[in-house]
Each structure stands twice: as structure tokens, then as C-alpha cells.
Tab-separated table of C-alpha atoms in Angstrom:
chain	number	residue	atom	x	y	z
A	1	UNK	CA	121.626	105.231	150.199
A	2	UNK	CA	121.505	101.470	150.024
A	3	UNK	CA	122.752	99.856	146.707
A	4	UNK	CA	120.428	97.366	144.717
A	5	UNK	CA	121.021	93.675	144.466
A	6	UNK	CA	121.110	91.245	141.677
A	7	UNK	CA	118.793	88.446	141.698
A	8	UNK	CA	119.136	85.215	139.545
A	9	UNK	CA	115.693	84.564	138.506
A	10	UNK	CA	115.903	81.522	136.086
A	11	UNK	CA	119.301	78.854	135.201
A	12	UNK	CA	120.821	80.099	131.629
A	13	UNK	CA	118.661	78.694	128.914
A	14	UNK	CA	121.428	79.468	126.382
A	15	UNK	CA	119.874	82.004	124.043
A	16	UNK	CA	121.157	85.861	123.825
A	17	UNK	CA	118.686	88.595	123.537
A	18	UNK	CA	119.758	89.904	120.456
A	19	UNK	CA	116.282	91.044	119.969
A	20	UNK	CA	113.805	91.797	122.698
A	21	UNK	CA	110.712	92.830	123.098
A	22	UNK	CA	107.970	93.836	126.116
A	23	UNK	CA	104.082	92.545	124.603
A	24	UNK	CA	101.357	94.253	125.943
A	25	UNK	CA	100.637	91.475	128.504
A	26	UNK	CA	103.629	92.341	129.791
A	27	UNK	CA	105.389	88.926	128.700
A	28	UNK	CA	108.689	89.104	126.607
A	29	UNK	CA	109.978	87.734	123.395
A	30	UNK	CA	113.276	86.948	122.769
A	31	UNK	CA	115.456	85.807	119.962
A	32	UNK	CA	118.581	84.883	118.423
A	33	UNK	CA	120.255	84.186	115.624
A	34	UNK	CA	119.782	80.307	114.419
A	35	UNK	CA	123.567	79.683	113.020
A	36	UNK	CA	125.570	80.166	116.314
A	37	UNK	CA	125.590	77.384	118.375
A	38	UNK	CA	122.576	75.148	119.948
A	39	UNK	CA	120.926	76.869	123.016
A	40	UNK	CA	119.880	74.706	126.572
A	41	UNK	CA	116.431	74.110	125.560
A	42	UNK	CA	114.721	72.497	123.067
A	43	UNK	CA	112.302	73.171	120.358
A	44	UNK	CA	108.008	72.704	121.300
A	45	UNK	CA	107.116	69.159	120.000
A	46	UNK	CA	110.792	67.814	119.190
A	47	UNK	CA	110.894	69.301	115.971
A	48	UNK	CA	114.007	70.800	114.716
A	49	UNK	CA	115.185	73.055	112.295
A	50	UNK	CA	115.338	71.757	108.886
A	51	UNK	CA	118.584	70.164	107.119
A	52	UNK	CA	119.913	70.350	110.262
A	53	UNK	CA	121.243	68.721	113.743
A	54	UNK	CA	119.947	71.468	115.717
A	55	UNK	CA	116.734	70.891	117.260
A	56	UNK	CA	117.245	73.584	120.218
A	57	UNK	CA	114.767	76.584	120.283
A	58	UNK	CA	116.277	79.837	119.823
A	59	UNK	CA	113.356	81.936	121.087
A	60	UNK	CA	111.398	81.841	123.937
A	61	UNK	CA	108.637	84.125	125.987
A	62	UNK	CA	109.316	84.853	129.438
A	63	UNK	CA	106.400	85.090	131.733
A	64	UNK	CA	107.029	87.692	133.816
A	65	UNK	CA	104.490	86.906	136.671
A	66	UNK	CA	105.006	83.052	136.820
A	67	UNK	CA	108.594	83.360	135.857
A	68	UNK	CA	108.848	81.177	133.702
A	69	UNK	CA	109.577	80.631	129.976
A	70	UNK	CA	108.031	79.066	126.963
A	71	UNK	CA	110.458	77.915	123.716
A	72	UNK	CA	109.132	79.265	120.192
A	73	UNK	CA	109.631	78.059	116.751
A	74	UNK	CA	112.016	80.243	115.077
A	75	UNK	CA	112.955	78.086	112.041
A	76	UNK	CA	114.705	80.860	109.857
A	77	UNK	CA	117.995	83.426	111.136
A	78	UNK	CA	116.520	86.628	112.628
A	79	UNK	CA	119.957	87.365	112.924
A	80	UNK	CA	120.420	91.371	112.327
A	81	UNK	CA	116.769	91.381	110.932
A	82	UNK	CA	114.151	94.446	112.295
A	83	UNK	CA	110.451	94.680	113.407
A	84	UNK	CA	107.896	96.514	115.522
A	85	UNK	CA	104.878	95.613	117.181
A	86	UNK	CA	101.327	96.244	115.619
A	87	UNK	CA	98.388	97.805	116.562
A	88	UNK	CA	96.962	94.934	117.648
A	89	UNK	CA	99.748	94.092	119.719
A	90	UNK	CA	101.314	91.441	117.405
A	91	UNK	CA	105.329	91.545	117.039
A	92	UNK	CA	106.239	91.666	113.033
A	93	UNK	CA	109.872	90.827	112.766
A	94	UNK	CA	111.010	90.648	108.648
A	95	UNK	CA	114.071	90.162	107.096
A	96	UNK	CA	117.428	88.420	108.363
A	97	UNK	CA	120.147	86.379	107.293
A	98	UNK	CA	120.690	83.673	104.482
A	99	UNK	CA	117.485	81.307	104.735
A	100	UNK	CA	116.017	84.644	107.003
A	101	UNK	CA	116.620	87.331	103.776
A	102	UNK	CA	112.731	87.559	102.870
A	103	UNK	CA	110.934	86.371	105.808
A	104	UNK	CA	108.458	87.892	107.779
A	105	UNK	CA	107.942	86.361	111.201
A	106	UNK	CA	104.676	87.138	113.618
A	107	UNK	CA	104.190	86.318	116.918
A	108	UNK	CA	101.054	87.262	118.777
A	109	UNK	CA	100.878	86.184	122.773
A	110	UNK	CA	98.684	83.421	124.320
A	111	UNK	CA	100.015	80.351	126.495
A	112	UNK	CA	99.981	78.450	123.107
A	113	UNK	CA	101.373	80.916	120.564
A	114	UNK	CA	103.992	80.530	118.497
A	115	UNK	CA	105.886	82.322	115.746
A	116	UNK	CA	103.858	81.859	112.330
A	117	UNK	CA	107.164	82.534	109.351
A	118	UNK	CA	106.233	83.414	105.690
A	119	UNK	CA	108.951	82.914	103.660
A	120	UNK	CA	108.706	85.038	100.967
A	121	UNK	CA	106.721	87.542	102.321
A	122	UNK	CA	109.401	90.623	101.698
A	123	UNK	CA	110.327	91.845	98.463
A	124	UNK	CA	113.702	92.149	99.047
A	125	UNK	CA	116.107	90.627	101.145
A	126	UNK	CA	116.635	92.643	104.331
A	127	UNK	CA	119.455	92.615	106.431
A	128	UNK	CA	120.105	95.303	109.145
A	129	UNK	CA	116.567	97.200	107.952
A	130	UNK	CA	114.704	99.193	110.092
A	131	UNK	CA	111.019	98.989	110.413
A	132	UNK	CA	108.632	102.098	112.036
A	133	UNK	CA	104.839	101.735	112.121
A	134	UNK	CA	103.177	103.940	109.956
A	135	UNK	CA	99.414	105.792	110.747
A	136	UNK	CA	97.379	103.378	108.636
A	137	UNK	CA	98.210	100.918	110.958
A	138	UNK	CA	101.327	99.062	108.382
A	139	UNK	CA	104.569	99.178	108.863
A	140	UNK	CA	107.372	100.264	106.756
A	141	UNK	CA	110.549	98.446	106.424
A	142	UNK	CA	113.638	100.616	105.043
A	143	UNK	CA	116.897	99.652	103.606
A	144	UNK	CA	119.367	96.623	104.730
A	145	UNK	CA	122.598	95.187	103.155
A	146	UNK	CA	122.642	96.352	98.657
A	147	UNK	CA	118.542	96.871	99.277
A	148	UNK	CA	117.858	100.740	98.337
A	149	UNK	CA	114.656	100.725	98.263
A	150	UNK	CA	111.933	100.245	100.614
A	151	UNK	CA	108.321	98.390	101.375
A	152	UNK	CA	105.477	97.616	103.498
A	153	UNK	CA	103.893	95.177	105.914
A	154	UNK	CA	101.305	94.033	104.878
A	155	UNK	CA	100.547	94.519	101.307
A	156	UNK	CA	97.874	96.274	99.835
A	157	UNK	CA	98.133	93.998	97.010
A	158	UNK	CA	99.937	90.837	96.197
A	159	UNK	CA	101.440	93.350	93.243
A	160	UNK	CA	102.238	96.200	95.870
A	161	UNK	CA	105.434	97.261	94.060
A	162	UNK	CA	108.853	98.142	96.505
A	163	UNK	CA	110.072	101.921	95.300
A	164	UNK	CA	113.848	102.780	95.158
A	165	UNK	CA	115.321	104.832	97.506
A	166	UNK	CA	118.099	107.304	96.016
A	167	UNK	CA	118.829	108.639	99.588
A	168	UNK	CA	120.382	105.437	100.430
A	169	UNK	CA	122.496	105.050	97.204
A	170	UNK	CA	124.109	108.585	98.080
A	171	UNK	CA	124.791	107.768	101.901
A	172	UNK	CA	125.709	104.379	100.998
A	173	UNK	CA	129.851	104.051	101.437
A	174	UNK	CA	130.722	100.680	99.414
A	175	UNK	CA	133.315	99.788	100.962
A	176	UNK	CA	132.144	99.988	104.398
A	177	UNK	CA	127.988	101.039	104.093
A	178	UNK	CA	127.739	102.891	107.488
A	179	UNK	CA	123.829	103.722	106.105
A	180	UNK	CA	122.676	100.110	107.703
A	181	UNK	CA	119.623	100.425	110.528
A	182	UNK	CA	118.939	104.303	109.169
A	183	UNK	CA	117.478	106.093	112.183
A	184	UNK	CA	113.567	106.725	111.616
A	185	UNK	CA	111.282	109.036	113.561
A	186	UNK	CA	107.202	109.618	112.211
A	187	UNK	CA	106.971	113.460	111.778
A	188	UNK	CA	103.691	115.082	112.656
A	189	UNK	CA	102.319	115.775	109.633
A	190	UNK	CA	102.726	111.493	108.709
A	191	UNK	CA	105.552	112.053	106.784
A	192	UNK	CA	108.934	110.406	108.225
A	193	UNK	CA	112.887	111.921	109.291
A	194	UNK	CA	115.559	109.630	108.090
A	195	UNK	CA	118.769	109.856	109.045
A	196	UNK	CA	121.679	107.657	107.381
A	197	UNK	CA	125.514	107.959	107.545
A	198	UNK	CA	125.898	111.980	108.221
A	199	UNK	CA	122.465	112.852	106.641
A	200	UNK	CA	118.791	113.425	107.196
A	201	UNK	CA	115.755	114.400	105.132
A	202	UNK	CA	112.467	114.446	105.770
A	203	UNK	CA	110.666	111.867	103.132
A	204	UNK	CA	106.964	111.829	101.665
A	205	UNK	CA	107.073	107.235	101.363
A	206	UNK	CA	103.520	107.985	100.011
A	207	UNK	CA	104.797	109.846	97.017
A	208	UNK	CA	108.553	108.578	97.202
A	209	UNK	CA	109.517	112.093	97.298
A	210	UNK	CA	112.239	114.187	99.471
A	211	UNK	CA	110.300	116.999	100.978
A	212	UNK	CA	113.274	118.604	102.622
A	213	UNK	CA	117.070	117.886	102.542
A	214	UNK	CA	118.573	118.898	105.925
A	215	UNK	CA	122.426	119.735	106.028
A	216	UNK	CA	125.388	117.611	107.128
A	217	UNK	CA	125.955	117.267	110.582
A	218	UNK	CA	128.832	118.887	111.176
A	219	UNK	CA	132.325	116.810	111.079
A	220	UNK	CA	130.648	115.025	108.604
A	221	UNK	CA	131.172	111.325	110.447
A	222	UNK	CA	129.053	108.358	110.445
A	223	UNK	CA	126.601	107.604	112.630
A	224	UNK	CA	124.711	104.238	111.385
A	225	UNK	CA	125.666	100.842	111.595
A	226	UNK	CA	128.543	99.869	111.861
A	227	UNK	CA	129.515	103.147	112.658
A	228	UNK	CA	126.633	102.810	115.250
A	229	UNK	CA	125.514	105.394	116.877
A	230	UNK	CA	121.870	106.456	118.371
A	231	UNK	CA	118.984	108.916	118.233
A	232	UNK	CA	115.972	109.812	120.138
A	233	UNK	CA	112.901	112.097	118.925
A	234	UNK	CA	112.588	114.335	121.587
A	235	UNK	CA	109.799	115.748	123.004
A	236	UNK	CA	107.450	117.798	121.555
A	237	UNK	CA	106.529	121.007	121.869
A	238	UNK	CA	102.717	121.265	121.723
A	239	UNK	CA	100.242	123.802	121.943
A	240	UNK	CA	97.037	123.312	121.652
A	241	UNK	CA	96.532	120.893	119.199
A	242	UNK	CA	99.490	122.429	117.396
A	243	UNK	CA	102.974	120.624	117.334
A	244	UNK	CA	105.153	123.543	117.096
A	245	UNK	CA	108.821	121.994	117.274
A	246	UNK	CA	110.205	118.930	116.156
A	247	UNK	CA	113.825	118.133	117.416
A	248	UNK	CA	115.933	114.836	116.829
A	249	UNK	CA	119.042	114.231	119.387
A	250	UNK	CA	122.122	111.922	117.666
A	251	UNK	CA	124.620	111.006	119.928
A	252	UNK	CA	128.117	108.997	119.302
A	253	UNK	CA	129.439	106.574	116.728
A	254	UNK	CA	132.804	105.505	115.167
A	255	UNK	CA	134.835	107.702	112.374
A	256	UNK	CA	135.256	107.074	109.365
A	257	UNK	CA	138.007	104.427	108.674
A	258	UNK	CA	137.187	102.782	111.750
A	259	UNK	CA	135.572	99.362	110.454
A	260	UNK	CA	138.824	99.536	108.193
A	261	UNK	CA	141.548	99.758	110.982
A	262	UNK	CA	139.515	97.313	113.153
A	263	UNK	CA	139.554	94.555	110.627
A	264	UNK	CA	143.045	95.021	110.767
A	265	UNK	CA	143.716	95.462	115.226
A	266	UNK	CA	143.429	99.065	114.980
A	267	UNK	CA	140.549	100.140	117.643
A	268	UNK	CA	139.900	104.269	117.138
A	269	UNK	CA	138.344	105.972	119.235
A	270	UNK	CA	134.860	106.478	119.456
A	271	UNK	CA	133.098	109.678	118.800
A	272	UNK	CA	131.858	111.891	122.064
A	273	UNK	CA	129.475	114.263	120.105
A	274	UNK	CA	126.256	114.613	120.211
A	275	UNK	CA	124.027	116.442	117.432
A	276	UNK	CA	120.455	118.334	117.989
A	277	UNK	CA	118.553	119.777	115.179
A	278	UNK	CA	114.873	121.152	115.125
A	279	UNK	CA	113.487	119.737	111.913
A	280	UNK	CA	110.575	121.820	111.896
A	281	UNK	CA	112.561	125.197	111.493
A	282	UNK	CA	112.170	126.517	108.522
A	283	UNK	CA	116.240	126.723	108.373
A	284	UNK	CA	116.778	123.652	110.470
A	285	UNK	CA	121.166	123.663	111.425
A	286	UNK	CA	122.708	121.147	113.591
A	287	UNK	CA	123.566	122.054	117.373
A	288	UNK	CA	126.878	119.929	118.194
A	289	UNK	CA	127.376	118.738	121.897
A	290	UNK	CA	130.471	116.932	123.487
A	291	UNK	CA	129.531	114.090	125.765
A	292	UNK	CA	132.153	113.741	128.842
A	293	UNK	CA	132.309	109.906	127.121
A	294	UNK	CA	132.387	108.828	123.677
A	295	UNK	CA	130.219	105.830	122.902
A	296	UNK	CA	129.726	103.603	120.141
A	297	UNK	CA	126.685	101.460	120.067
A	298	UNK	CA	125.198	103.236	123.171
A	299	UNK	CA	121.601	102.650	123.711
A	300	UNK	CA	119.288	106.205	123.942
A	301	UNK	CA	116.233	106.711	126.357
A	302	UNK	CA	113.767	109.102	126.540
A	303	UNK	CA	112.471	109.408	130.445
A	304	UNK	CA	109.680	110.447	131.639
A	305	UNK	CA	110.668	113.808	132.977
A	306	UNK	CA	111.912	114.537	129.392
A	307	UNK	CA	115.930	113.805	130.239
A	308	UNK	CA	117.398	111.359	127.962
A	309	UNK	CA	119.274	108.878	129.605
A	310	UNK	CA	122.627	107.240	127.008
A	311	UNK	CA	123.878	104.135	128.750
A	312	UNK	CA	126.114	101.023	127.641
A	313	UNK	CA	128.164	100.960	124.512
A	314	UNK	CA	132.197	100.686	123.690
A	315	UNK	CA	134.712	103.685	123.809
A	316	UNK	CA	136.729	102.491	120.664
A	317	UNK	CA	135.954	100.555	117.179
A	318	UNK	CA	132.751	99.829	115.886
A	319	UNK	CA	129.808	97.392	115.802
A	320	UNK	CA	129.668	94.055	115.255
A	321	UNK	CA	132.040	91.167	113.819
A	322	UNK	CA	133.232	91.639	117.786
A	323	UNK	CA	135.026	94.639	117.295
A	324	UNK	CA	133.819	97.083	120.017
A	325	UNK	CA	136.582	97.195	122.648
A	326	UNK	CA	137.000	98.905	125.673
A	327	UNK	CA	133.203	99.166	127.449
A	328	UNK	CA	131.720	102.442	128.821
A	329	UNK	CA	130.547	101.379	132.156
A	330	UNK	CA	129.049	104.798	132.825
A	331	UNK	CA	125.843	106.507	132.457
A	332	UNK	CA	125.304	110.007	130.547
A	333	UNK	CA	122.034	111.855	131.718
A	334	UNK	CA	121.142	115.189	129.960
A	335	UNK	CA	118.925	117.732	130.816
């Protein structure tokens, strides 16, 4: 079997793909944090970012067909901030860092597009959120750093209020959070499984109301940032029009203690288990699995034969702050 080949496509333009994301005209977005460093190309018109020396773009859209890219406008820090694309095809990316806290960013595709940033259009601040569309067509954006609450894009109302979120106060640990990007999967019936820390329940967001508490995964570690570990809705079992099973797959992350003892040169292990539960059993339990490699922040895929593929991720500390060590540089496919 012949091996594959690397190609270098375009010269480093200086910008990591913290965030990325495939439009439906099959061009990309990417972006980066704004407070790191001046990338290799500049921002559209020679504007730069304000009270500042930096007037390098630090997003761009790569055209996939011309290969070529395109710098944005990205004036506020999308570092650590969440989003998901629209029905309409648009990218909504809210929240962020420091000037970036209450943003909401939009980008829509065309050779002359460019992001379009409201600055107070959150609530809250958000940092390390995560956002799911929702079946009316808005999206709902859930959690980040002290925010235990939650709210929508867009508003119904310029008064649409932002609910509290008890769930997040109980998984919260204050000295470390490990509740940060909760997992999120739509259920069937509309309503949504969240998973934070070492706990799930399935939540009503029109109501605000828990609609079922599922137990503990067993071992009781942490599975959210920074602590990160990752989850995939698998998929479902359908008959007829029915959806008769509803299972979530969570796979790796770092114990608890580990941000501690990594502030401090002390790199544990990562965890190698894997947890399946069907949440539409009527007395859903956890079904633990050992991976033959632990990960922390390993990325999940569903294929299209219905394996799920776990790739990249480090064998020992946790995420961010650069304090992953030790890289897995091998693939886990399961059946």
C-alpha cells in the first residue's frame, strides 16, 4: 500500500486555527486569538485594531478551489470563545476574552465579506461557552468562565432575559471549574443532554427545567475543560419515524488534581476510559470502556459507517496554559 504525501499548499500566513470552520461553499474560516503576537498578513484596507500597534489580520478565508486566502476583520479576542453556523449558512461566533467577553461576531461568505462584531450583543460575558443550534432556527449559548446561566442568539426581544443555570453551580469545582465547554447534544424530542464535569441531565431550556438527572459516570472524574475530554452522539436507532435509542459516547480526560499538579511540573496521566450511556432508557447507567491509549483533549468523529474515529490529543496533564505533554500520535477506531 503506498503511503500519502504532504503537500505545502500556501507560505505560513502566521495565524493558528484555533477555530475553524468548513461554510457551505466549501471555503474556510479561520481565527485566532488577537493578544498573541502579530500574524504575516495584514488587515483589509490598512486598518488596525484599535489602541493598538497591531494592524495584522488574525482571520482569514481560505478558498479552497483557487487556493488562496482572504484576511478578515476580527477586531475583538475570539480567543476560547464558541459558535455554530446558522441555517442560513452564516457562522455566529459569541463570547471571548477581555474586549471579546460580550461579543457576537458573524461572518457570512462572498468574495467581499467580512466579519460584522456587535459588542454587546451577549448578556453575559462568555468565555469557554458552548453554543448548539436549536430547532427554531437560534442558537443557544451555555455557560463559560463564573457565567451559570445561559442565553440565545438572536433575541426575541431586546428584554429577552438570560435564566440561571443551577446544573452548572453544582458541577462547577472553584478552584479548578472542569464544567467549561459542557458537552451538548439536541435530543429528539427538542429538548437538550448536557454533560459537565462527571454529570449529565437532560434539560427542558424552554422551561429552565431538569427533566431527568442521569447518574455519575463511574470513577467520578472530570471530563470538561480543562480536564478535556470528548463526546459524540451516536447514531440513532430509528424505526419508522420513531427514534427508539439515544446513546452518548465520552471518551478520556485528566483526573482530578491534575490542573493542580501541572501548575506546579507534575504531568498525571491521562484518563483511558471511555463512557456509553443510552439516555433514552428509562434507567439509563453508564457502560465504562478502556481505550488501549489515554487521551486528553482528543478530538471525536463520527464516520460514515457509524465507527467513531478518536485521534490527536496528549497522554498526560490537561488543557491549555501549555500543559498537555507527551502527544498521542496514534489513532483509536471503535466499532
Amino acid at each position: 500500500m503506498s503511503r500519502g504525501r504532504w503537500f505545502v499548499l500556501l507560505p505560513s500566513i502566521g495565524i493558528s486555527a484555533m477555530h475553524m470552520q468548513l461554510l457551505p461553499n466549501d471555503r474556510v474560516v479561520m481565527y485566532d486569538r488577537t493578544d498573541f503576537g502579530i500574524s504575516n498578513i495584514s488587515l483589509p484596507q490598512g486598518t488596525c485594531r484599535p489602541n493598538s500597534t497591531d494592524c495584522s489580520a488574525h482571520s482569514f478565508e481560505y478558498n479552497i478551489a483557487s487556493n488562496s486566502v482572504r484576511p478578515l476583520t476580527v477586531l475583538t479576542n475570539v480567543w476560547c470563545s464558541s459558535g455554530t453556523l446558522m441555517p442560513d449558512g452564516s457562522l455566529v461566533q459569541t463570547g471571548g476574552f477581555d474586549d471579546g467577553y460580550r461579543v457576537v461576531r458573524t461572518y457570512k461568505s462572498c468574495d467581499s465579506c467580512d466579519w460584522q462584531e456587535m459588542p454587546n450583543g451577549l448578556n453575559k460575558q462568555r468565555w469557554y461557552a458552548s453554543n448548539h443550534i436549536l430547532p427554531d432556527g437560534r442558537q443557544i449559548i451555555i455557560g463559560g468562565r463564573k457565567a451559570f446561566s445561559y442565553e440565545f442568539y438572536p433575541k426575541m426581544s431586546a428584554t429577552e432575559g438570560t435564566p440561571s443555570f443551577p446544573f452548572l453551580v453544582q458541577t462547577n469545582d472553584p478552584q479548578v471549574e472542569n464544567n467549561l465547554y459542557p458537552f451538548v447534544f439536541l435530543y429528539p424530542d427538542g429538548n437538550l443532554f448536557i454533560f459537565a464535569n462527571n454529570r449529565a441531565i437532560l434539560f427542558d431550556y424552554s422551561n429552565n427545567l431538569v427533566l431527568k438527572t442521569y447518574p455519575t459516570m463511574p470513577g467520578g472524574q472530570p471530563r470538561n475543560y480543562p480536564s478535556t475530554g470528548s463526546a459524540v452522539l451516536l447514531p440513532l436507532h430509528v424505526k419508522g419515524e420513531t427514534v427508539n435509542e439515544v446513546e452518548v459516547l465520552v471518551c478520556g480526560g485528566s483526573p482530578k488534581g491534575a490542573f493542580a499538579n501541572a501548575n506546579k511540573g507534575v504531568f498525571d496521566g491521562a484518563l483511558d476510559t471511555c463512557g456509553r450511556i443510552k439516555i433514552s432508557d428509562p434507567n439509563p447507567q453508564w457502560f465504562m470502556e478502556t481505550m488501549p491509549l489515554a487521551r486528553v483533549m482528543g478530538d471525536v468523529l463520527l464516520l460514515p459507517n457509524g465507527h467513531v474515529l478518536i485521534i490527536n490529543g496528549a497522554s498526560a496533564g490537561v488543557a491549555g496554559w501549555e500543559l498537555g505533554r507527551n502527544p498521542v500520535l496514534s489513532l483509536f477506531k471503535r466499532n
